[in-house]
PDB file of C-alpha atoms in Angstrom:
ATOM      1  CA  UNK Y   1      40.816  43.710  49.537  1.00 51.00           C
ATOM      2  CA  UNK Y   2      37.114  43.491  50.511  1.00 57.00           C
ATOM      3  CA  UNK Y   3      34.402  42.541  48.081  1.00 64.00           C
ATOM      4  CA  UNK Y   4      32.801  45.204  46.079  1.00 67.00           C
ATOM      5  CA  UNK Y   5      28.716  46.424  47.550  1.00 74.00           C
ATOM      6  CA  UNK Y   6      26.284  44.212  45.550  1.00 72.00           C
ATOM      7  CA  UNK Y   7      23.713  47.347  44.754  1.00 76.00           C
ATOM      8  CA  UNK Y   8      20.471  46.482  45.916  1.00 82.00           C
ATOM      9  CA  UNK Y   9      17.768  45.995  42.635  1.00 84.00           C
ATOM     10  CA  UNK Y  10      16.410  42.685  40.893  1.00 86.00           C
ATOM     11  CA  UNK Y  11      19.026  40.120  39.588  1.00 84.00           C
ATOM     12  CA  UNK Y  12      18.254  39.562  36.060  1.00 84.00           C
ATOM     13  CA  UNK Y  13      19.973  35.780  35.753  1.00 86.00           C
ATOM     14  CA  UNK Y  14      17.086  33.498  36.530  1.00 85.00           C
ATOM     15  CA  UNK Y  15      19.934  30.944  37.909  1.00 86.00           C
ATOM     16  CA  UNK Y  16      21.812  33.852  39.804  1.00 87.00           C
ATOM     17  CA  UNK Y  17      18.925  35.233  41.613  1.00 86.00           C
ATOM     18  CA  UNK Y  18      17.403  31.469  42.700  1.00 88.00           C
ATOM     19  CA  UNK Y  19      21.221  31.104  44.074  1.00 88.00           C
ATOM     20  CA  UNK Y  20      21.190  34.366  45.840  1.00 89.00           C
ATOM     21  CA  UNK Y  21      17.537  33.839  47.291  1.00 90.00           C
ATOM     22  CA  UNK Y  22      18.791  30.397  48.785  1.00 90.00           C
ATOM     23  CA  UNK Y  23      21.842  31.871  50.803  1.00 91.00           C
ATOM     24  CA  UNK Y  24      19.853  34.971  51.890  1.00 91.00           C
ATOM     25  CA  UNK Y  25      17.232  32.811  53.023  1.00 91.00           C
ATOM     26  CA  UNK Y  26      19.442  30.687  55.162  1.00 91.00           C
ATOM     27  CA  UNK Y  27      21.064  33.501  56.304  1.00 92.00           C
ATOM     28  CA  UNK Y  28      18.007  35.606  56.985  1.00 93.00           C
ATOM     29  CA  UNK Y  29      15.701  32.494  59.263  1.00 92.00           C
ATOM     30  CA  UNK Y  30      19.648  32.228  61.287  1.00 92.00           C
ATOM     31  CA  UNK Y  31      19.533  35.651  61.832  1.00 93.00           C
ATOM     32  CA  UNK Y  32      15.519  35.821  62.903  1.00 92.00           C
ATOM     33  CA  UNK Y  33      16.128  32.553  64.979  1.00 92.00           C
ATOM     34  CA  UNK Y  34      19.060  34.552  66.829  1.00 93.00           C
ATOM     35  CA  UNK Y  35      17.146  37.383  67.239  1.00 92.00           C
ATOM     36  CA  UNK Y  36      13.865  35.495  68.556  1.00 90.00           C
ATOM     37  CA  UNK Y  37      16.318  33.314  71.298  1.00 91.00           C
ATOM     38  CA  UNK Y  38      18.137  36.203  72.347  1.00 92.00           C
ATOM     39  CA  UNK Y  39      15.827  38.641  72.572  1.00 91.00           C
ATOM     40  CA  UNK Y  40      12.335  36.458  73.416  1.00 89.00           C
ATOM     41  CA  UNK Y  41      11.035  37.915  71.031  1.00 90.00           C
ATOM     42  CA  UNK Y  42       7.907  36.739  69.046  1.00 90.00           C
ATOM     43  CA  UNK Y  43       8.208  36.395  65.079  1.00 91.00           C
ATOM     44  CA  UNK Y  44       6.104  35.190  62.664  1.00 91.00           C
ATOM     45  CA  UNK Y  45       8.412  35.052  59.338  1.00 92.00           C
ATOM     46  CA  UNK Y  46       6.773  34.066  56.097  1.00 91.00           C
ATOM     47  CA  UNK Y  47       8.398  34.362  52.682  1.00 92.00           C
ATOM     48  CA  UNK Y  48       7.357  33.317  49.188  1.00 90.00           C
ATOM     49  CA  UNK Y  49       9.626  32.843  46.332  1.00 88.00           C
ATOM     50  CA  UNK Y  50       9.447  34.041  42.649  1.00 84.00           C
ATOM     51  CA  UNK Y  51       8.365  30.475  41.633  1.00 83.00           C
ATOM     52  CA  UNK Y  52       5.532  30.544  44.578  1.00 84.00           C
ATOM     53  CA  UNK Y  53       7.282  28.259  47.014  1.00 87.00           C
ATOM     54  CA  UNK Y  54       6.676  28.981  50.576  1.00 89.00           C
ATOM     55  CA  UNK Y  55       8.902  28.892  54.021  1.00 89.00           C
ATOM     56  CA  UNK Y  56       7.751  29.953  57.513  1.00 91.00           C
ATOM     57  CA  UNK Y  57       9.315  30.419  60.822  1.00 91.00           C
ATOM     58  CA  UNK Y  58       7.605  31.160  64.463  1.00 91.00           C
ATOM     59  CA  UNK Y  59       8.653  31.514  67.435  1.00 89.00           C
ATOM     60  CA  UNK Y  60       8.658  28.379  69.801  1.00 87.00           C
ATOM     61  CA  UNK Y  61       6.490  27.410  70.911  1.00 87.00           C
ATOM     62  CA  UNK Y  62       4.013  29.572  69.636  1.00 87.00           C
ATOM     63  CA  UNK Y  63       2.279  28.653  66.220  1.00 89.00           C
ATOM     64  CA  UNK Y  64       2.101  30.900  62.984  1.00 89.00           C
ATOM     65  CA  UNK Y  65      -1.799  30.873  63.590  1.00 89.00           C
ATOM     66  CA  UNK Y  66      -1.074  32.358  67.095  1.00 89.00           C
ATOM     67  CA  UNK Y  67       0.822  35.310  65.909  1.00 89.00           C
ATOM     68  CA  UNK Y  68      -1.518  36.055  62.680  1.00 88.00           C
ATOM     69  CA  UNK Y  69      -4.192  36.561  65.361  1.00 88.00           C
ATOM     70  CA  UNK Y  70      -2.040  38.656  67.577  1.00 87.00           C
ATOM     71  CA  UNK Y  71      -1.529  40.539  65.069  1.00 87.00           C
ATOM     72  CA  UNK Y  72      -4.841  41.088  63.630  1.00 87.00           C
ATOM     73  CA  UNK Y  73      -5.865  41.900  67.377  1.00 86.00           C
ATOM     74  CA  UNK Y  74      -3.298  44.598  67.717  1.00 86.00           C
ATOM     75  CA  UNK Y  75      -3.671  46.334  64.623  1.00 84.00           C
ATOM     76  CA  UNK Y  76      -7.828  46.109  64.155  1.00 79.00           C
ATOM     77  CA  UNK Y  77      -7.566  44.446  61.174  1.00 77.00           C
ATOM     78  CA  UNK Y  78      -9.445  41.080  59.893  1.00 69.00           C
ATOM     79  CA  UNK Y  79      -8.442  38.775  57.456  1.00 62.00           C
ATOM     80  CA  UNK Y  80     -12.188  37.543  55.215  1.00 60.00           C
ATOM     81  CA  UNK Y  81     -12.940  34.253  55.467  1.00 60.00           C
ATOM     82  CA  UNK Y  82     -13.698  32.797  52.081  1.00 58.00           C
ATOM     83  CA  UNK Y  83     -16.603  31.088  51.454  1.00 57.00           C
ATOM     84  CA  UNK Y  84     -16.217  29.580  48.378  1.00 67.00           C
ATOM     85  CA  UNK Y  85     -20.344  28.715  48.034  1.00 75.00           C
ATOM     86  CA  UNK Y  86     -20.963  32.395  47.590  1.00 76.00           C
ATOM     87  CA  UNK Y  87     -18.716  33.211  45.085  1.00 78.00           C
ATOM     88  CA  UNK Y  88     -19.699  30.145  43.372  1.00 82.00           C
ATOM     89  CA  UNK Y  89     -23.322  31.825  43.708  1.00 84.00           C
ATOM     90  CA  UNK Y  90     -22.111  35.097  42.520  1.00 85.00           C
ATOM     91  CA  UNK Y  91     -20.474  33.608  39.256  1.00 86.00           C
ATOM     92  CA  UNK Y  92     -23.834  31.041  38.297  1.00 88.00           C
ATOM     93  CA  UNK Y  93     -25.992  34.364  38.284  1.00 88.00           C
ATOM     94  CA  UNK Y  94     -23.731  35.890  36.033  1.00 89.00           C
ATOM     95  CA  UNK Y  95     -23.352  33.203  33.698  1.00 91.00           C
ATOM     96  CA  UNK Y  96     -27.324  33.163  34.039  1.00 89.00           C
ATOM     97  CA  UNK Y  97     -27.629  36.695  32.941  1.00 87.00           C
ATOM     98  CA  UNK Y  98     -25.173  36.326  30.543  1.00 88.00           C
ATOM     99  CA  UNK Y  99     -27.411  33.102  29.106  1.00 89.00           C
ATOM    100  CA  UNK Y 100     -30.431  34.965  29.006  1.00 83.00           C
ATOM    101  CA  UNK Y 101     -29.125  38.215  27.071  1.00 81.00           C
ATOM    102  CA  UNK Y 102     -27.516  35.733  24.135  1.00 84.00           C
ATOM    103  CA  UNK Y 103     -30.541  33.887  24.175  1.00 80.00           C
ATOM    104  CA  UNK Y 104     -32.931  36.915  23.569  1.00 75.00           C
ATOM    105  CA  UNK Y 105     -30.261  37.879  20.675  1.00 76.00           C
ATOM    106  CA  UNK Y 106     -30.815  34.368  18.977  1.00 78.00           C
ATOM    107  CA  UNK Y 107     -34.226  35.164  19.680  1.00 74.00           C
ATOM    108  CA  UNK Y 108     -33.932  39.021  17.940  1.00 73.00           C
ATOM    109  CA  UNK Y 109     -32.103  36.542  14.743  1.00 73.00           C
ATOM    110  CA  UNK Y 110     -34.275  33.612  14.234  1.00 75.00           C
ATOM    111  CA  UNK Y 111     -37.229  36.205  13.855  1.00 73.00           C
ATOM    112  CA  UNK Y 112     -39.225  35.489  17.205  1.00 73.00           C
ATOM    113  CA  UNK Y 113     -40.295  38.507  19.894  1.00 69.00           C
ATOM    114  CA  UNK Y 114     -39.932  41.532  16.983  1.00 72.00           C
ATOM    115  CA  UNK Y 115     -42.497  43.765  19.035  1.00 73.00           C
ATOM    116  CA  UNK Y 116     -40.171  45.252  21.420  1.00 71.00           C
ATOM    117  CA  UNK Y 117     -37.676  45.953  18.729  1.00 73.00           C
ATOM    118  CA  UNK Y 118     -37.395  49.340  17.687  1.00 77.00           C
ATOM    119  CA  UNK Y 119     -36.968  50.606  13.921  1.00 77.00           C
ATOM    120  CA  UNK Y 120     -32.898  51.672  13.799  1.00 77.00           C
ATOM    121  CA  UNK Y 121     -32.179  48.349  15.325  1.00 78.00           C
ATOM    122  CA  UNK Y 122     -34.672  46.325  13.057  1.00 79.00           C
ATOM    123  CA  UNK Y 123     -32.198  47.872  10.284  1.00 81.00           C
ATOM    124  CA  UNK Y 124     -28.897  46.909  11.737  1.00 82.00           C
ATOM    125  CA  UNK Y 125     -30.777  43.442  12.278  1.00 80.00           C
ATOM    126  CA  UNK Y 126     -31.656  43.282   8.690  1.00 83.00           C
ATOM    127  CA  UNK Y 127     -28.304  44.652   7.671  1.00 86.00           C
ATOM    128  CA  UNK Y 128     -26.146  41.549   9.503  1.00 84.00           C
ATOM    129  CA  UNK Y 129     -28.810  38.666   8.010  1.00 84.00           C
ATOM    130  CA  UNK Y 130     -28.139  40.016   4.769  1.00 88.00           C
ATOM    131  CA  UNK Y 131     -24.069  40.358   5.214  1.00 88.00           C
ATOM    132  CA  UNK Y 132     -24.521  36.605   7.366  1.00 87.00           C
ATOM    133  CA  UNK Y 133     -26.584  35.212   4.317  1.00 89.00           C
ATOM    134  CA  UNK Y 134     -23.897  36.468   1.833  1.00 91.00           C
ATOM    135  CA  UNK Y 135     -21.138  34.403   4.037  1.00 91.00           C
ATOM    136  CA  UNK Y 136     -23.505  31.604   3.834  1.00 91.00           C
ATOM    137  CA  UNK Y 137     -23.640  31.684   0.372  1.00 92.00           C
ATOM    138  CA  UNK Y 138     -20.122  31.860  -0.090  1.00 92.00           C
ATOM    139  CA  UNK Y 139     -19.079  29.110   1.962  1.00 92.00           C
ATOM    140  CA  UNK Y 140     -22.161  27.267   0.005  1.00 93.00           C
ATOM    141  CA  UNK Y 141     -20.237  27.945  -3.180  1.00 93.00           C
ATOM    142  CA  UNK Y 142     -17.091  27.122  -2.373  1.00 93.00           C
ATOM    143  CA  UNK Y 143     -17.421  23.995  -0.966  1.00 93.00           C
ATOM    144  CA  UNK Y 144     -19.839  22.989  -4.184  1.00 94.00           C
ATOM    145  CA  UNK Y 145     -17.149  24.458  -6.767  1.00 93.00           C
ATOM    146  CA  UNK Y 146     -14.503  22.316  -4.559  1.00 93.00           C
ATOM    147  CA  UNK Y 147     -16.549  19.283  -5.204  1.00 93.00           C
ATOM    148  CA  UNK Y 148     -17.084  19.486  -8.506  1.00 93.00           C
ATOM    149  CA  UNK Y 149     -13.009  19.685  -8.666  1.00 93.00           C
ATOM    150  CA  UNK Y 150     -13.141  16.930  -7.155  1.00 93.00           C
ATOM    151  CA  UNK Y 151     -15.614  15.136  -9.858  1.00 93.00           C
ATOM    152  CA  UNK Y 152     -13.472  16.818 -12.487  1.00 93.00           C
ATOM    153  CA  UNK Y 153     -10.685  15.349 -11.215  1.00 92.00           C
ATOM    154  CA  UNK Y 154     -12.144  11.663 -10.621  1.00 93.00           C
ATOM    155  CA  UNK Y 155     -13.353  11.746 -13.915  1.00 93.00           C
ATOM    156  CA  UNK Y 156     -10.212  12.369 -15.946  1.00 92.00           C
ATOM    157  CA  UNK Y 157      -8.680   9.283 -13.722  1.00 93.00           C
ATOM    158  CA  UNK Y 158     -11.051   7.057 -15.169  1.00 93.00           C
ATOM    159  CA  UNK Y 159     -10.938   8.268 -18.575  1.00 92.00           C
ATOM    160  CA  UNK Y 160      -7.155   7.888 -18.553  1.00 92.00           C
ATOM    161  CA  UNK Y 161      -7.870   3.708 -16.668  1.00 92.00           C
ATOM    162  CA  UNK Y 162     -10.341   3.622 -19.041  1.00 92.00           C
ATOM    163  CA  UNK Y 163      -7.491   4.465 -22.462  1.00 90.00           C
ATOM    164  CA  UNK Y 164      -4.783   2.833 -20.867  1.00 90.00           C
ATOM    165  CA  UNK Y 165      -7.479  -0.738 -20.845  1.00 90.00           C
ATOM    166  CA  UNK Y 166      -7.965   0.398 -24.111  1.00 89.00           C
ATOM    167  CA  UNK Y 167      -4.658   0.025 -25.210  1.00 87.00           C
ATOM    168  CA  UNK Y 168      -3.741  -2.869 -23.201  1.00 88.00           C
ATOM    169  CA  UNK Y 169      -6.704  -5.031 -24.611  1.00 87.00           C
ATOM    170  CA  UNK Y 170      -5.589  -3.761 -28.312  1.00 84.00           C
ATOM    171  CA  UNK Y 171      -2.394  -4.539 -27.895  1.00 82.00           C
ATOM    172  CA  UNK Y 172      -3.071  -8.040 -26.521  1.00 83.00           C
ATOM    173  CA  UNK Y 173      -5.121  -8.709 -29.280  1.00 82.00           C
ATOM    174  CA  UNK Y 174      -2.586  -7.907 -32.223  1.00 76.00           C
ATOM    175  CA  UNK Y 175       0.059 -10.411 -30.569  1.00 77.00           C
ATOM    176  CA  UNK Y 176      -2.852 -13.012 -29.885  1.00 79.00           C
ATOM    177  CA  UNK Y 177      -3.992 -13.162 -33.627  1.00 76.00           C
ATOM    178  CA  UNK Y 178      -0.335 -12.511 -34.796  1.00 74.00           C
ATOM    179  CA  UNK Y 179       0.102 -16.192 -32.596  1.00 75.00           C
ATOM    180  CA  UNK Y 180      -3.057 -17.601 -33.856  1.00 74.00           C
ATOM    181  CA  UNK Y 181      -1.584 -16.926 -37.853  1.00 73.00           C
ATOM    182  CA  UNK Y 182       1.553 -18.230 -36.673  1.00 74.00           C
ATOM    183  CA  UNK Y 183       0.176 -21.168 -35.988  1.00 74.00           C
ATOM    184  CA  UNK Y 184      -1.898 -21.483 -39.086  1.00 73.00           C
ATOM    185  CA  UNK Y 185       1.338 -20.981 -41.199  1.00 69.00           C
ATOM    186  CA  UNK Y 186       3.611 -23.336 -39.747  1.00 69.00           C
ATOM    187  CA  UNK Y 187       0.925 -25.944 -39.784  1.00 69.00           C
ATOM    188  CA  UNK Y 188       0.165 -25.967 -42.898  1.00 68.00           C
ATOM    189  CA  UNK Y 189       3.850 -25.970 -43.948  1.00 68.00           C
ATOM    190  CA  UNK Y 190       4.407 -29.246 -42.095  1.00 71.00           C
ATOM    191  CA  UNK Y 191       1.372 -30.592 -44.035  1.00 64.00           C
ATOM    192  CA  UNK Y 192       2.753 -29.464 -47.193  1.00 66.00           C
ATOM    193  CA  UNK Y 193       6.221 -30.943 -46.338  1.00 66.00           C
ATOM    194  CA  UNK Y 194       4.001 -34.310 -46.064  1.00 62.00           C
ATOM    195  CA  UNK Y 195       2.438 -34.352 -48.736  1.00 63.00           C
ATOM    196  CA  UNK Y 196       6.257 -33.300 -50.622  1.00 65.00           C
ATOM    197  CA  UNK Y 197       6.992 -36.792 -48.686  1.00 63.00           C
ATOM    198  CA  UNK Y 198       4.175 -39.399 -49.898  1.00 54.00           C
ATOM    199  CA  UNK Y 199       2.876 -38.080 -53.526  1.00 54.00           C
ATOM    200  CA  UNK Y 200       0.320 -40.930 -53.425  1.00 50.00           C
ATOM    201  CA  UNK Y 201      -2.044 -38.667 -50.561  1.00 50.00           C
ATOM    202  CA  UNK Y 202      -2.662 -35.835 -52.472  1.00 48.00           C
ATOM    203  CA  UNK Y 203      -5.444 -35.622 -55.040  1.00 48.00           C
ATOM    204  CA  UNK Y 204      -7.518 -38.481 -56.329  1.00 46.00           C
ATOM    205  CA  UNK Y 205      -6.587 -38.503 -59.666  1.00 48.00           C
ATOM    206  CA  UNK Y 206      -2.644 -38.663 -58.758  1.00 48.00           C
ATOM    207  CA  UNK Y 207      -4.128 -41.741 -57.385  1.00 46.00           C
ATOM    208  CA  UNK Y 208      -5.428 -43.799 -59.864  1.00 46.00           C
ATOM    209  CA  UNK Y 209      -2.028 -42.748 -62.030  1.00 48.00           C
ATOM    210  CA  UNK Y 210       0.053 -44.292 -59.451  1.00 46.00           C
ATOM    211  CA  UNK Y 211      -2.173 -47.734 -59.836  1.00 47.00           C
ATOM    212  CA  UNK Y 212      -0.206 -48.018 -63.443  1.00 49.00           C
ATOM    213  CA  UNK Y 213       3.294 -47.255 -62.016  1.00 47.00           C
ATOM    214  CA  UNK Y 214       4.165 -51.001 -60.341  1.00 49.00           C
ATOM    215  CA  UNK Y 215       2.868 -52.899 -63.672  1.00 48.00           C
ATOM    216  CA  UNK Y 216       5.617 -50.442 -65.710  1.00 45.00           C
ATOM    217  CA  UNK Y 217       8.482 -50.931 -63.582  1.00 44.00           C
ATOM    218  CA  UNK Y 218       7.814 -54.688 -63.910  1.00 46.00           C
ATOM    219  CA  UNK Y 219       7.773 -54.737 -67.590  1.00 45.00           C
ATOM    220  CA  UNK Y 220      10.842 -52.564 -67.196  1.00 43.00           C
ATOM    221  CA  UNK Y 221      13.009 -55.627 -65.726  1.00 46.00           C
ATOM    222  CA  UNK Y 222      11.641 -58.026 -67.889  1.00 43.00           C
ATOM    223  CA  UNK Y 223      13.161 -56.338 -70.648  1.00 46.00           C
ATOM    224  CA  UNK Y 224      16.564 -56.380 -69.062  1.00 45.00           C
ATOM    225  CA  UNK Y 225      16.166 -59.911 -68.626  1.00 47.00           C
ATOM    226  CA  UNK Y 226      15.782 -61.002 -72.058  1.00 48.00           C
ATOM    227  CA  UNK Y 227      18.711 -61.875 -74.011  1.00 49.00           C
ATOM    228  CA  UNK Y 228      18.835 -60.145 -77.468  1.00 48.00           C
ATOM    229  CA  UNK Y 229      17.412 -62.457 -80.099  1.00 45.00           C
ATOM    230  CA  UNK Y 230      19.079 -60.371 -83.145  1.00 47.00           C
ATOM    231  CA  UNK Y 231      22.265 -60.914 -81.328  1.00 45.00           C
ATOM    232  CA  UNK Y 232      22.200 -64.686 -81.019  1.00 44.00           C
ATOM    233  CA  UNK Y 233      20.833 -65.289 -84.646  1.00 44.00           C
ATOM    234  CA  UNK Y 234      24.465 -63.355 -86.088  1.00 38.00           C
TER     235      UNK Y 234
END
């Protein structure tokens, strides 16, 4: 069973038809260098592929440039050389011209050269200032409204720094007197407790009654030395 006839139109498959171009194009320079050996025959064979790659064959031992110019010869036609300093010519006088007509239209908006200028067009001129002013001005506004957003928003970070200081100082300052009368209280509760200790350092006048406290307590045992005279007289 034969293969089916491939019909003859553009392969849609990228990979498929860069497949099918390589095996054709083998089989097509065999074919040309058959025909050229068998036949002396002269052939110039140049193909390009979809993604712009060339291959050539001629016939030995002829050169392609040989059989372009046969060619051109034979069928009165002449392939332009290209001289690339006149095009490059060609394309500076148009950017020229093109220079000098949006130059005179600056010219026509900055207010310079009105003379030539006729009335309709000084209208339309005066039209677009006014519409470009009005973009102007927009753009003028917005960018001012954005920065004073911006100050807005700069502003209510400080205020909040400047509360949350705020706080921080007040609440530093409760716990640092709330130390400081600490302090004050248990001091003066260890002086009390000695004072409780040695009676003698407290006021003056406690003082001078302790001076009559040591000639009492010696009377005291002076007494309990004694015998009893009403005792020994029984």
């Amino acid at each position: 069973m034969g293969r089916g006839k491939i019909p003859i139109k553009r392969i849609e498959n990228q990979t498929t038809r860069q497949v099918t171009f390589s095996k054709r194009r083998a089989g097509l320079l065999k074919k040309t260098h058959e025909l050229s050996v068998l036949c002396d025959a002269q052939i110039g064979l140049i193909v390009f592929s979809s993604t712009g790659k060339m291959c050539q064959y001629c016939s030995e031992p002829l050169r392609m440039e040989q059989i372009i110019e046969r060619y051109q010869k034979l069928t009165g036609t002449c392939i332009p050389e290209n001289d690339s300093r006149e095009q490059l010519f060609s394309e500076l006088a148009v950017l020229r011209k093109e220079t000098r007509r949006i130059q005179l239209n600056m010219r026509r908006y900055t207010g310079e050269d009105m003379s030539s200028i006729p009335f309709e067009e000084l209208g339309e001129l005066e039209q677009e200032l006014e519409r470009s002013v009005a973009k102007v001005r927009d753009r003028k506004n917005e960018l001012m409204q954005q920065q004073l957003d911006n100050l807005r928003r700069k502003e209510r970070m400080l205020e909040e720094e400047n509360g949350n200081l705020y706080r921080w100082i007040q609440e530093h300052r409760a716990a640092l007197e709330y130390q400081q009368g600490t302090t004050i209280e248990a001091k003066a509760v260890e002086h009390q407790q000695v004072l409780d200790q040695f009676p003698f350092c407290g006021e003056p006048s406690s003082v001078l009654q302790l001076a009559t406290i040591p000639s009492q307590i010696h009377s005291y045992h002076l007494q309990l030395g004694q015998p009893s005279f009403h005792g020994s007289g029984v």
